[in-house]
Coordinates of C-alpha atoms in Angstrom, one line a residue:
Chain Y
M1 CA 120.3 82.8 306.4
A2 CA 118.7 80.1 308.6
G3 CA 120.7 77.2 309.9
L4 CA 123.5 79.2 311.5
K5 CA 122.9 77.9 315.0
I6 CA 122.6 74.3 313.9
D7 CA 125.8 74.5 311.7
W8 CA 127.9 76.0 314.5
L9 CA 126.6 73.7 317.2
A10 CA 127.2 70.7 315.0
D11 CA 130.8 71.8 314.5
A12 CA 131.5 72.9 318.1
Y13 CA 134.1 70.8 319.8
Q14 CA 133.2 69.4 323.2
P15 CA 136.0 68.8 325.6
S16 CA 136.3 65.6 327.4
T17 CA 135.7 66.9 330.9
D18 CA 132.2 67.2 332.3
V19 CA 131.3 70.8 333.4
H20 CA 128.5 71.6 335.7
W21 CA 127.0 74.9 334.6
P22 CA 125.1 76.9 337.2
D23 CA 121.5 77.4 336.3
W24 CA 121.9 81.1 335.7
M25 CA 124.8 80.6 333.4
Q26 CA 123.1 77.9 331.4
A27 CA 120.1 80.2 331.0
K28 CA 122.4 83.0 329.7
K29 CA 124.0 80.6 327.2
Q30 CA 120.6 79.4 326.0
T31 CA 119.3 83.0 325.6
A32 CA 122.4 83.9 323.6
L33 CA 121.9 80.9 321.2
E34 CA 118.3 81.8 320.7
S35 CA 119.0 85.4 319.8
L36 CA 121.8 84.3 317.5
S37 CA 119.5 81.9 315.7
R38 CA 117.7 85.0 314.4
L39 CA 120.8 86.5 312.9
P40 CA 122.3 85.8 309.5
G41 CA 125.7 84.1 309.3
P42 CA 128.8 86.2 308.6
N43 CA 129.0 87.3 305.0
R44 CA 130.5 90.0 302.8
K45 CA 127.6 92.3 303.3
L46 CA 128.7 92.9 306.9
E47 CA 131.3 95.7 307.2
L48 CA 133.6 93.7 309.5
W49 CA 133.6 90.7 307.2
R50 CA 133.7 92.5 303.8
Y51 CA 137.4 91.9 303.3
S52 CA 137.7 88.5 305.0
G53 CA 136.6 85.1 303.7
A54 CA 133.7 84.4 306.0
D55 CA 133.1 81.1 304.2
R56 CA 136.4 79.9 305.7
L57 CA 134.7 79.7 309.1
Q58 CA 132.8 76.7 307.9
K59 CA 135.7 74.8 306.3
G60 CA 135.5 71.2 307.3
E61 CA 139.1 70.1 307.3
L62 CA 141.9 72.5 308.0
D63 CA 145.4 71.9 306.8
S64 CA 147.1 72.7 310.0
T65 CA 150.2 71.6 311.9
Q66 CA 151.7 73.0 315.0
S67 CA 155.0 74.8 314.9
S68 CA 156.8 75.2 318.2
D69 CA 158.9 78.0 316.8
H70 CA 156.1 80.4 317.4
E71 CA 156.0 79.9 321.1
M72 CA 156.8 82.6 323.6
A73 CA 159.0 81.8 326.5
T74 CA 157.0 81.3 329.7
A75 CA 159.9 81.1 332.2
D76 CA 159.5 84.7 333.4
H77 CA 155.8 84.4 334.0
A78 CA 154.6 84.0 337.6
V79 CA 151.5 82.0 336.4
V80 CA 151.0 79.9 333.3
I81 CA 147.5 78.9 332.4
N82 CA 147.0 76.3 329.7
L83 CA 143.6 76.0 328.1
T84 CA 143.6 72.6 326.4
G85 CA 141.1 70.2 325.0
Q86 CA 140.8 68.6 328.5
G87 CA 140.0 71.9 330.2
V88 CA 142.1 74.3 332.2
D89 CA 145.5 73.4 333.6
F90 CA 147.7 75.5 335.9
D91 CA 150.0 75.1 338.9
A92 CA 148.1 74.9 342.1
N93 CA 150.6 77.0 343.9
L94 CA 149.3 80.4 343.0
P95 CA 150.8 83.6 344.3
A96 CA 148.8 85.4 347.0
W97 CA 148.0 88.3 344.7
L98 CA 146.2 86.1 342.2
T99 CA 142.9 84.3 342.4
L100 CA 142.0 81.8 339.7
K101 CA 138.7 80.0 339.2
P102 CA 137.2 78.1 336.4
I103 CA 134.7 80.2 334.4
Q104 CA 131.7 78.2 335.6
E105 CA 132.4 79.5 339.2
M106 CA 132.1 83.1 338.1
P107 CA 129.7 85.0 340.3
E108 CA 126.6 86.0 338.4
N109 CA 127.2 89.8 339.0
Q110 CA 130.4 89.5 337.0
W111 CA 128.7 88.2 333.8
L112 CA 129.2 90.7 331.0
E113 CA 126.1 91.2 329.0
L114 CA 127.5 92.4 325.6
D115 CA 124.8 95.0 325.1
L116 CA 124.9 94.9 321.3
S117 CA 122.8 97.2 319.2
P118 CA 121.1 95.3 316.3
T119 CA 123.7 96.5 313.9
L120 CA 126.6 95.5 316.0
A121 CA 125.0 92.2 316.9
K122 CA 125.1 91.2 313.2
E123 CA 128.6 92.5 312.8
L124 CA 129.9 90.5 315.8
V125 CA 127.9 87.4 315.2
V126 CA 130.9 85.2 315.1
Q127 CA 132.3 86.5 318.3
S128 CA 128.8 86.5 319.9
L129 CA 128.5 82.8 319.2
N130 CA 131.0 82.4 322.0
Q131 CA 128.3 83.6 324.5
G132 CA 126.3 80.5 323.9
L133 CA 128.9 77.9 323.1
F134 CA 131.9 78.5 325.4
T135 CA 133.0 75.3 327.1
H136 CA 135.7 76.4 329.4
G137 CA 137.9 79.2 330.6
V138 CA 139.0 81.0 333.7
V139 CA 138.2 84.0 335.9
V140 CA 141.5 85.6 337.0
T141 CA 141.5 88.3 339.7
V142 CA 144.6 90.4 340.4
A143 CA 144.9 92.1 343.7
A144 CA 146.3 95.6 344.3
D145 CA 149.3 94.1 346.1
A146 CA 150.6 92.3 343.0
P147 CA 154.3 93.0 342.7
K148 CA 155.6 95.2 339.9
H149 CA 156.1 93.2 336.7
A150 CA 153.7 90.5 337.9
S151 CA 152.8 88.4 334.9
V152 CA 150.4 85.8 333.7
V153 CA 150.4 83.9 330.5
L154 CA 147.4 82.3 328.9
R155 CA 148.1 79.6 326.3
Y156 CA 145.5 78.2 323.9
D157 CA 146.7 74.7 323.2
I158 CA 143.9 72.5 321.8
D159 CA 144.8 69.3 319.9
E160 CA 141.6 69.1 317.9
P161 CA 142.5 71.0 314.7
N162 CA 139.1 71.1 312.8
Q163 CA 136.2 71.6 315.2
W164 CA 135.8 75.0 316.7
S165 CA 136.7 75.4 320.4
Y166 CA 135.0 78.2 322.3
L167 CA 136.8 79.6 325.3
R168 CA 135.9 82.4 327.6
N169 CA 138.0 84.2 330.2
V170 CA 137.5 87.1 332.6
F171 CA 140.3 89.2 334.0
N172 CA 139.5 91.4 337.0
L173 CA 142.1 94.0 338.0
E174 CA 141.3 95.4 341.4
A175 CA 141.7 99.1 342.1
G176 CA 145.4 100.0 341.9
A177 CA 146.5 96.6 340.6
E178 CA 149.2 96.2 338.0
V179 CA 149.8 93.1 335.9
I180 CA 151.1 91.9 332.6
I181 CA 148.8 89.4 330.8
D182 CA 150.1 87.6 327.8
E183 CA 147.9 85.5 325.5
Q184 CA 149.5 83.0 323.2
Y185 CA 147.9 80.9 320.5
I186 CA 149.6 77.5 320.2
K187 CA 147.1 75.4 318.2
G188 CA 143.5 74.6 317.7
R189 CA 140.6 76.2 315.9
I190 CA 139.7 78.7 318.5
N191 CA 137.1 81.3 319.2
V192 CA 137.8 83.2 322.4
V193 CA 136.2 86.0 324.3
N194 CA 138.3 87.8 326.9
Q195 CA 136.8 90.4 329.3
Y196 CA 139.2 92.7 331.0
Q197 CA 137.6 94.7 333.9
V198 CA 140.2 97.3 334.8
A199 CA 139.3 99.1 338.0
E200 CA 140.2 102.6 339.0
N201 CA 144.0 103.4 338.9
A202 CA 144.7 99.8 337.8
R203 CA 147.2 99.2 335.0
L204 CA 147.1 96.4 332.5
T205 CA 149.9 95.6 330.0
R206 CA 148.7 93.0 327.6
H207 CA 150.4 91.1 324.8
Q208 CA 148.5 89.0 322.2
H209 CA 150.8 86.7 320.3
N210 CA 149.0 84.9 317.4
V211 CA 151.5 83.5 315.0
L212 CA 149.6 80.8 313.1
D213 CA 150.5 78.2 310.5
A214 CA 149.0 78.5 307.1
G215 CA 146.0 76.3 307.8
Q216 CA 145.0 77.5 311.3
Q217 CA 142.1 79.8 312.3
H218 CA 141.6 82.0 315.3
V219 CA 138.8 84.4 316.1
S220 CA 138.7 86.6 319.2
L221 CA 136.8 89.4 321.0
Q222 CA 138.8 91.3 323.5
Y223 CA 136.6 93.5 325.7
F224 CA 138.1 96.2 327.9
S225 CA 136.2 98.1 330.5
L226 CA 138.2 101.0 332.0
A227 CA 137.3 102.7 335.2
E228 CA 138.5 106.1 336.4
K229 CA 142.3 106.6 335.7
A230 CA 142.7 103.1 334.5
Y231 CA 145.5 102.4 332.0
V232 CA 145.7 99.7 329.4
E233 CA 148.4 99.2 326.9
S234 CA 147.8 96.3 324.5
Q235 CA 150.3 94.9 322.1
N236 CA 149.1 92.6 319.4
R237 CA 150.9 90.4 316.8
H238 CA 148.8 88.7 314.2
E239 CA 150.7 86.7 311.7
S240 CA 149.7 84.2 309.0
G241 CA 147.0 81.6 309.4
D242 CA 144.2 80.7 307.1
L243 CA 141.9 83.2 309.0
Q244 CA 142.4 85.5 311.9
H245 CA 139.6 87.9 312.9
H246 CA 140.1 90.0 316.0
V247 CA 137.9 92.6 317.6
H248 CA 139.1 94.8 320.4
W249 CA 136.2 96.6 322.0
V250 CA 136.9 99.3 324.6
D251 CA 134.4 101.0 326.9
F252 CA 135.5 104.0 329.1
T253 CA 133.2 103.9 332.1
A254 CA 134.5 107.0 333.9
E255 CA 137.1 109.7 333.3
Q256 CA 140.8 110.1 332.9
A257 CA 141.5 106.6 331.6
E258 CA 143.9 105.7 328.8
Y259 CA 143.8 102.9 326.2
R260 CA 146.8 102.5 323.9
S261 CA 147.3 99.7 321.4
G262 CA 149.8 98.7 318.9
S263 CA 149.2 95.9 316.3
V264 CA 151.5 94.2 313.8
N265 CA 149.6 92.3 311.2
K266 CA 151.6 90.2 308.7
A267 CA 149.8 88.1 306.1
G268 CA 151.3 86.0 303.3
H269 CA 150.2 83.2 301.0
N270 CA 146.3 83.2 301.1
S271 CA 146.0 84.4 304.6
H272 CA 143.1 86.7 305.8
I273 CA 143.6 88.8 308.8
A274 CA 141.1 91.4 310.3
D275 CA 142.2 93.6 313.1
I276 CA 139.3 95.8 314.4
V277 CA 139.4 98.2 317.3
L278 CA 136.1 99.8 318.4
I279 CA 136.4 102.4 321.2
N280 CA 133.5 104.1 323.0
H281 CA 134.3 107.5 324.5
A282 CA 131.2 107.9 326.6
F283 CA 132.8 110.0 329.3
K284 CA 135.0 113.1 329.4
N285 CA 138.8 113.3 329.4
N286 CA 139.8 109.8 328.2
V287 CA 142.6 109.0 325.8
S288 CA 142.7 106.4 323.1
D289 CA 145.7 105.8 320.8
V290 CA 145.7 103.1 318.2
T291 CA 148.6 102.2 315.9
H292 CA 148.6 99.5 313.3
R293 CA 151.3 98.4 311.0
S294 CA 150.3 95.8 308.4
L295 CA 152.2 94.0 305.7
A296 CA 150.4 91.8 303.1
D297 CA 152.2 89.6 300.6
D298 CA 151.3 87.0 297.9
A299 CA 147.5 86.8 297.7
A300 CA 146.8 87.7 301.4
H301 CA 144.1 90.1 302.6
I302 CA 144.2 92.4 305.6
F303 CA 141.4 94.5 307.0
N304 CA 142.4 97.3 309.5
N305 CA 139.7 99.2 311.2
A306 CA 140.0 101.7 314.1
K307 CA 136.7 103.3 315.1
A308 CA 136.2 105.8 317.9
V309 CA 132.7 107.0 318.9
V310 CA 132.7 110.1 321.1
A311 CA 129.4 110.6 322.8
R312 CA 127.7 113.9 323.4
G313 CA 129.2 115.4 326.5
A314 CA 132.5 113.4 326.3
D315 CA 134.5 116.6 326.0
G316 CA 138.2 116.5 326.5
S317 CA 138.5 113.2 324.7
E318 CA 141.7 112.6 322.9
I319 CA 141.9 110.2 320.0
T320 CA 144.7 109.1 317.8
Q321 CA 144.5 106.5 315.0
D322 CA 147.6 105.7 312.9
L323 CA 147.1 102.9 310.4
K324 CA 150.0 102.3 308.0
N325 CA 150.1 99.5 305.5
I326 CA 152.5 98.0 303.0
L327 CA 151.6 95.8 300.0
L328 CA 154.5 93.5 299.1
S329 CA 152.9 91.9 296.0
E330 CA 150.5 92.8 293.2
D331 CA 147.8 90.4 294.4
A332 CA 147.8 91.3 298.1
K333 CA 144.9 93.4 299.3
I334 CA 144.6 95.7 302.3
A335 CA 141.5 97.7 303.4
S336 CA 142.4 100.3 306.0
K337 CA 139.7 102.4 307.7
P338 CA 140.2 104.9 310.5
E339 CA 136.9 106.2 311.7
L340 CA 135.8 109.0 314.0
E341 CA 132.2 109.6 315.0
V342 CA 132.1 112.6 317.2
Y343 CA 129.0 114.0 318.8
T344 CA 130.5 116.7 321.0
D345 CA 132.5 119.9 320.5
E346 CA 135.7 119.8 322.4
V347 CA 137.7 116.8 321.2
V348 CA 141.3 116.4 320.1
A349 CA 141.4 113.8 317.4
A350 CA 143.9 112.8 314.6
H351 CA 143.6 109.9 312.3
G352 CA 145.5 108.8 309.2
S353 CA 145.9 105.8 307.0
T354 CA 148.5 105.1 304.3
I355 CA 148.9 102.2 301.9
G356 CA 151.9 101.8 299.7
A357 CA 155.0 99.8 298.9
L358 CA 158.4 99.8 300.5
D359 CA 160.1 103.1 300.2
E360 CA 162.4 102.8 297.2
Q361 CA 164.8 105.5 298.4
V362 CA 165.4 103.6 301.7
L363 CA 165.8 100.3 299.8
F364 CA 168.4 101.9 297.5
F365 CA 170.2 103.4 300.5
L366 CA 170.5 100.0 302.1
R367 CA 171.7 98.4 298.9
S368 CA 174.2 101.2 298.3
R369 CA 175.8 100.1 301.5
G370 CA 176.2 96.5 300.3
I371 CA 173.0 95.0 301.7
G372 CA 171.3 92.6 299.3
L373 CA 167.8 93.3 298.1
E374 CA 166.0 90.6 300.1
Q375 CA 167.9 91.5 303.3
A376 CA 167.2 95.1 302.7
K377 CA 163.5 94.4 302.4
A378 CA 163.5 92.4 305.6
I379 CA 165.3 95.3 307.4
M380 CA 162.7 97.7 306.2
M381 CA 159.8 95.5 307.3
V382 CA 161.3 95.2 310.8
S383 CA 161.7 99.0 310.8
F384 CA 158.1 99.4 309.8
E385 CA 156.8 97.0 312.4
Q386 CA 158.8 98.7 315.2
E387 CA 156.6 101.8 314.8
A388 CA 153.7 99.8 316.3
I389 CA 155.6 98.3 319.2
I390 CA 154.3 100.2 322.2
C391 CA 155.1 97.7 325.0
Chain K
M1 CA 190.0 103.6 289.1
L2 CA 187.0 105.0 287.2
K3 CA 186.5 105.8 283.5
I4 CA 183.2 107.3 282.3
K5 CA 183.2 107.3 278.5
D6 CA 180.6 108.9 276.2
V7 CA 177.8 108.3 278.7
Y8 CA 174.2 109.3 277.9
A9 CA 171.8 108.6 280.8
K10 CA 168.3 109.3 281.8
A11 CA 166.5 109.7 285.1
G12 CA 163.0 108.2 284.5
D13 CA 162.1 109.4 281.1
K14 CA 164.2 112.5 281.0
E15 CA 167.7 112.5 279.4
I16 CA 170.0 114.2 281.9
L17 CA 173.6 113.2 281.1
K18 CA 174.8 113.8 277.6
N19 CA 178.2 112.7 276.4
L20 CA 179.7 112.6 279.9
N21 CA 183.4 111.8 280.0
L22 CA 185.5 111.6 283.2
T23 CA 188.6 109.7 284.3
V24 CA 189.5 109.4 288.0
K25 CA 192.8 107.8 289.1
P26 CA 193.5 106.2 292.5
G27 CA 194.1 108.8 295.2
E28 CA 192.6 111.7 293.2
V29 CA 190.0 114.2 294.4
H30 CA 187.7 115.5 291.7
A31 CA 185.2 118.2 292.3
I32 CA 182.1 118.4 290.1
M33 CA 180.3 121.8 290.0
G34 CA 177.5 123.2 287.9
P35 CA 174.2 124.9 287.9
N36 CA 171.0 123.4 289.2
G37 CA 169.7 120.6 287.0
S38 CA 173.0 120.1 285.2
G39 CA 173.1 116.4 286.1
K40 CA 175.5 116.4 289.0
S41 CA 173.4 114.2 291.4
T42 CA 172.3 112.1 288.4
M43 CA 175.9 111.3 287.8
G44 CA 176.4 110.2 291.4
N45 CA 173.2 108.1 291.3
L46 CA 174.2 106.5 288.1
L47 CA 177.5 105.4 289.5
A48 CA 175.9 104.0 292.7
G49 CA 173.2 102.1 290.8
M50 CA 170.0 104.0 291.7
P51 CA 167.0 102.4 290.0
H52 CA 165.3 104.6 287.3
V53 CA 168.7 106.2 286.5
T54 CA 169.9 104.3 283.4
A55 CA 172.6 104.8 280.9
T56 CA 171.3 104.7 277.3
S57 CA 174.8 104.6 275.8
G58 CA 178.4 104.7 276.7
S59 CA 180.4 102.8 279.3
V60 CA 181.6 103.1 282.9
T61 CA 184.6 101.0 283.9
Y62 CA 185.5 100.7 287.5
Q63 CA 188.7 98.9 288.4
G64 CA 188.5 97.2 285.1
K65 CA 184.9 96.0 285.6
D66 CA 181.7 97.1 283.8
L67 CA 180.1 99.1 286.6
L68 CA 176.8 99.5 284.9
Q69 CA 176.1 95.8 284.8
M70 CA 176.5 95.5 288.6
E71 CA 173.7 95.6 291.2
P72 CA 173.9 98.4 293.7
E73 CA 175.0 96.2 296.6
D74 CA 177.7 94.6 294.4
R75 CA 179.0 98.0 293.5
A76 CA 179.2 98.9 297.2
A77 CA 181.1 95.7 298.0
E78 CA 183.5 96.5 295.2
G79 CA 184.2 99.8 296.9
V80 CA 181.8 102.4 295.6
F81 CA 180.2 104.6 298.2
L82 CA 177.6 107.4 297.7
A83 CA 177.2 109.9 300.5
F84 CA 173.6 111.0 300.0
Q85 CA 172.5 114.5 299.6
Y86 CA 169.4 113.8 301.7
P87 CA 170.2 110.8 304.0
V88 CA 167.2 108.7 304.7
E89 CA 165.8 107.8 308.2
I90 CA 165.2 104.2 309.2
P91 CA 163.2 104.0 312.4
G92 CA 163.7 101.0 314.6
V93 CA 167.0 100.0 313.1
N94 CA 170.0 101.3 315.1
N95 CA 173.2 102.4 313.5
M96 CA 175.2 99.6 315.0
Y97 CA 173.0 96.9 313.6
F98 CA 172.8 98.6 310.2
L99 CA 176.5 99.1 309.9
R100 CA 177.4 95.6 311.0
T101 CA 175.0 94.1 308.5
A102 CA 176.4 96.2 305.7
Y103 CA 180.0 95.6 306.7
N104 CA 179.5 91.8 306.9
A105 CA 177.5 91.7 303.7
Q106 CA 180.4 93.3 301.9
R107 CA 182.8 90.9 303.5
K108 CA 180.7 88.0 302.4
Y109 CA 180.7 89.3 298.8
R110 CA 184.5 89.4 298.9
G111 CA 184.7 85.9 300.3
E112 CA 185.8 87.0 303.7
D113 CA 184.4 85.8 307.1
N114 CA 182.0 87.9 309.2
L115 CA 183.6 90.1 311.8
D116 CA 182.1 89.1 315.2
S117 CA 180.2 91.6 317.2
A118 CA 183.0 92.3 319.7
A119 CA 185.6 92.9 317.1
F120 CA 183.2 95.0 315.0
L121 CA 182.4 97.1 318.1
R122 CA 186.0 97.7 318.8
M123 CA 186.6 98.8 315.2
V124 CA 183.7 101.2 315.0
K125 CA 184.5 102.8 318.4
E126 CA 188.0 103.5 317.2
K127 CA 186.6 105.1 314.0
I128 CA 184.2 107.2 316.0
K129 CA 187.0 108.4 318.2
Q130 CA 189.1 109.3 315.2
L131 CA 186.2 111.3 313.8
H132 CA 185.6 113.1 317.1
M133 CA 182.0 111.8 317.2
S134 CA 179.9 110.5 320.1
D135 CA 179.5 106.8 320.3
D136 CA 175.9 107.2 321.4
L137 CA 175.3 107.5 317.7
L138 CA 175.6 103.7 317.5
K139 CA 172.5 103.1 319.6
R140 CA 170.3 105.6 317.8
P141 CA 168.1 104.6 314.9
V142 CA 169.6 105.5 311.5
N143 CA 169.3 109.2 311.1
V144 CA 166.1 109.5 313.2
G145 CA 165.9 112.8 315.0
F146 CA 169.3 113.8 313.5
S147 CA 169.9 117.4 312.5
G148 CA 171.1 118.0 308.9
G149 CA 174.7 118.2 310.1
E150 CA 174.4 115.0 312.1
K151 CA 173.0 113.1 309.1
K152 CA 176.0 114.3 306.9
R153 CA 178.4 113.3 309.6
N154 CA 176.8 109.9 309.8
E155 CA 177.4 109.5 306.1
V156 CA 181.1 110.3 306.7
F157 CA 181.1 107.8 309.6
Q158 CA 179.6 105.1 307.4
M159 CA 182.3 105.8 304.8
A160 CA 185.0 105.5 307.5
V161 CA 183.6 102.1 308.5
L162 CA 183.0 100.7 305.0
E163 CA 186.3 102.0 303.6
P164 CA 185.4 102.4 300.0
N165 CA 187.9 102.9 297.1
L166 CA 185.7 105.4 295.4
A167 CA 183.6 107.8 297.5
I168 CA 181.0 110.1 295.8
M169 CA 179.9 112.9 298.0
D170 CA 176.6 114.3 296.7
E171 CA 176.3 117.9 297.9
T172 CA 177.6 117.0 301.3
D173 CA 177.9 120.6 302.2
S174 CA 174.3 121.6 301.5
G175 CA 172.5 122.8 304.6
L176 CA 175.6 122.9 306.8
D177 CA 176.9 125.8 308.8
I178 CA 180.6 126.6 308.8
D179 CA 181.3 124.5 311.9
A180 CA 179.5 121.5 310.7
L181 CA 181.2 121.8 307.3
R182 CA 184.6 121.8 308.9
V183 CA 183.7 118.7 310.9
V184 CA 182.6 116.9 307.7
A185 CA 185.5 118.1 305.8
D186 CA 187.9 116.9 308.5
G187 CA 186.4 113.5 308.4
V188 CA 186.8 113.3 304.6
N189 CA 190.4 114.5 304.8
Q190 CA 191.2 111.9 307.3
L191 CA 190.1 109.2 304.9
R192 CA 192.2 110.5 302.0
S193 CA 194.8 108.0 300.8
P194 CA 196.7 107.0 297.7
D195 CA 194.2 104.1 297.2
R196 CA 191.0 106.1 297.7
S197 CA 189.5 108.5 295.2
F198 CA 186.8 111.1 295.8
V199 CA 184.3 112.7 293.6
I200 CA 182.9 115.7 295.4
I201 CA 179.7 117.1 294.0
T202 CA 179.0 120.7 295.2
H203 CA 177.5 124.0 294.2
Y204 CA 179.8 126.2 296.1
Q205 CA 183.6 126.5 296.3
R206 CA 183.6 127.0 300.1
L207 CA 183.8 123.2 300.7
L208 CA 186.8 123.1 298.5
D209 CA 188.6 125.5 300.9
Y210 CA 188.5 122.5 303.3
I211 CA 188.8 119.6 300.9
E212 CA 191.5 120.6 298.4
P213 CA 190.6 119.0 295.0
D214 CA 193.1 117.8 292.4
F215 CA 190.7 118.7 289.6
V216 CA 187.6 120.7 289.2
H217 CA 185.1 120.0 286.5
V218 CA 182.0 122.0 285.5
L219 CA 179.0 120.1 284.4
V220 CA 176.5 122.0 282.3
D221 CA 173.5 120.4 280.7
G222 CA 174.7 116.9 281.3
E223 CA 178.2 117.3 279.9
I224 CA 181.6 118.4 281.4
V225 CA 182.3 121.7 279.6
K226 CA 185.4 122.8 281.4
S227 CA 188.0 121.3 283.7
G228 CA 190.8 122.8 285.7
T229 CA 192.3 123.2 289.1
K230 CA 190.9 124.7 292.2
K231 CA 191.4 128.1 290.5
L232 CA 188.5 127.3 288.3
A233 CA 186.3 127.0 291.4
L234 CA 187.3 130.5 292.4
E235 CA 186.5 131.8 289.0
L236 CA 183.1 130.3 289.2
E237 CA 182.6 131.9 292.6
E238 CA 183.3 135.3 291.0
Q239 CA 181.6 134.9 287.7
G240 CA 178.9 132.3 288.1
Y241 CA 178.1 129.7 285.5
G242 CA 176.6 131.9 282.8
W243 CA 179.8 132.3 280.8
L244 CA 180.1 128.5 280.6
E245 CA 176.5 127.9 279.7
D246 CA 176.9 130.1 276.6

């Protein structure tokens, strides 16, 4: 399908600030675009796009408005970083434990080459576009002496509603560092790639808060690299929007690390949400635990996928995948796919997926206590979501 | 209080209740006994408004109103309470939130104002104390991790808070040891009053040692075939149900 690069470039939003890209970074971006031009655009033949409307990516005008009700409070965060149409905005008085630079000042040795196999390159073509087209972002480094409960919030707040904005951020947690990083979507048509480099014994707590209005779109790739004894807990909330497509990619680069994630996906009207977790257990004795709870109503679509690949020799790996889904209407659709690909002998793994309606016995119990039908349903949905709240 | 007249009812596609007749006056305690599959739980579920349990003929009048025309939540607000045989678990929803929501929903139905959180908390703590239960129950998700006995006690606690006029106890004694049975029975006995009626559904007469019924009825194949006093329960304990099924 020729013409992908030209279509995407034509639609990419250019922020008003001038950015000077170092030569090496400009070369990387150019290489990425050239390789992408050889790939087909996203379509239903791709596994990761089979259940989402890829054609929505190329909608011209989106019917979007901003609703401030969705915003998380930021008062408790030590550092607030706003990624806007004008660039990056943050308070210059940063705490000593945090270093913050614009993405173009990233040292070359920190560049993450997403080493994609040919199959994966096609599947992640939309996220990979970001490699060539990102316009701004930050490199955040957290030192080991960050205080307990140190927190940073990253807000995506771009006024331009129709053209795609490509953002890229890198988070480096030094050995032994602990930090909470919150990402919040405010507005814009955003494609973001976030790299989390979690060094040995470091601990990351992350919240992704994407509550979109019916016309908004948001695509992301969250890449996590965990060193020895690193710990990541990641809480994701994906609600509404015309299109949300999120890939969480996890690489264990040593032993005895843990990755845990909980996702709540709620889609109504004509919303399409894809929540995909790909975990590579390449080393021994690492733990991954993925819990999704998804609710689809009206004519919405949700695609849930949790895939763990356990390499030969990665004995002692422990994997849990728990995907539960509820359909609230006859026209809603959910595709739910836990996957295990295991190439070694000594692994402890459990996976499960259920799709159903709200439990009628529980519904009746609540009504038998005087709670009306709609309120009873709402209580049950909250109860259901709670199972995926891990942090 | 309650008048069940000539009721035939099915659960799903299967006819269970056949020509059921029962009258319960305010303050009375009626025990319903019978063999497995006789329709005891179906009767309780019909009164509470369980979906898929439907009357095909007959009438149920509750405090002068047609009960079968009412939604389950309206029946509850009118004062009908079903203590479940198998209480459900609701993860992530604590007992306090659930009870306050139910309590205020019923008040709203009756045109009363909500009780604020502080007043509600005072009220439930008093009830918990009267029932000799621990108030950490309030913080726990509804029935999650509860033993069988704790679940049944939670049903009694809910009944104490919601103060129904007609309480239907569906095999409350099943799965309970003697001590747990005593605690549940004590809770029920505390709630007895001239304005409150009980329908106690049970297999065994031992519960009736602790909750003294005014009447005992035997349900066989969907119909009450014999009624009597507590002596009838003792006869059933000795002779079984066979002599009545014939």
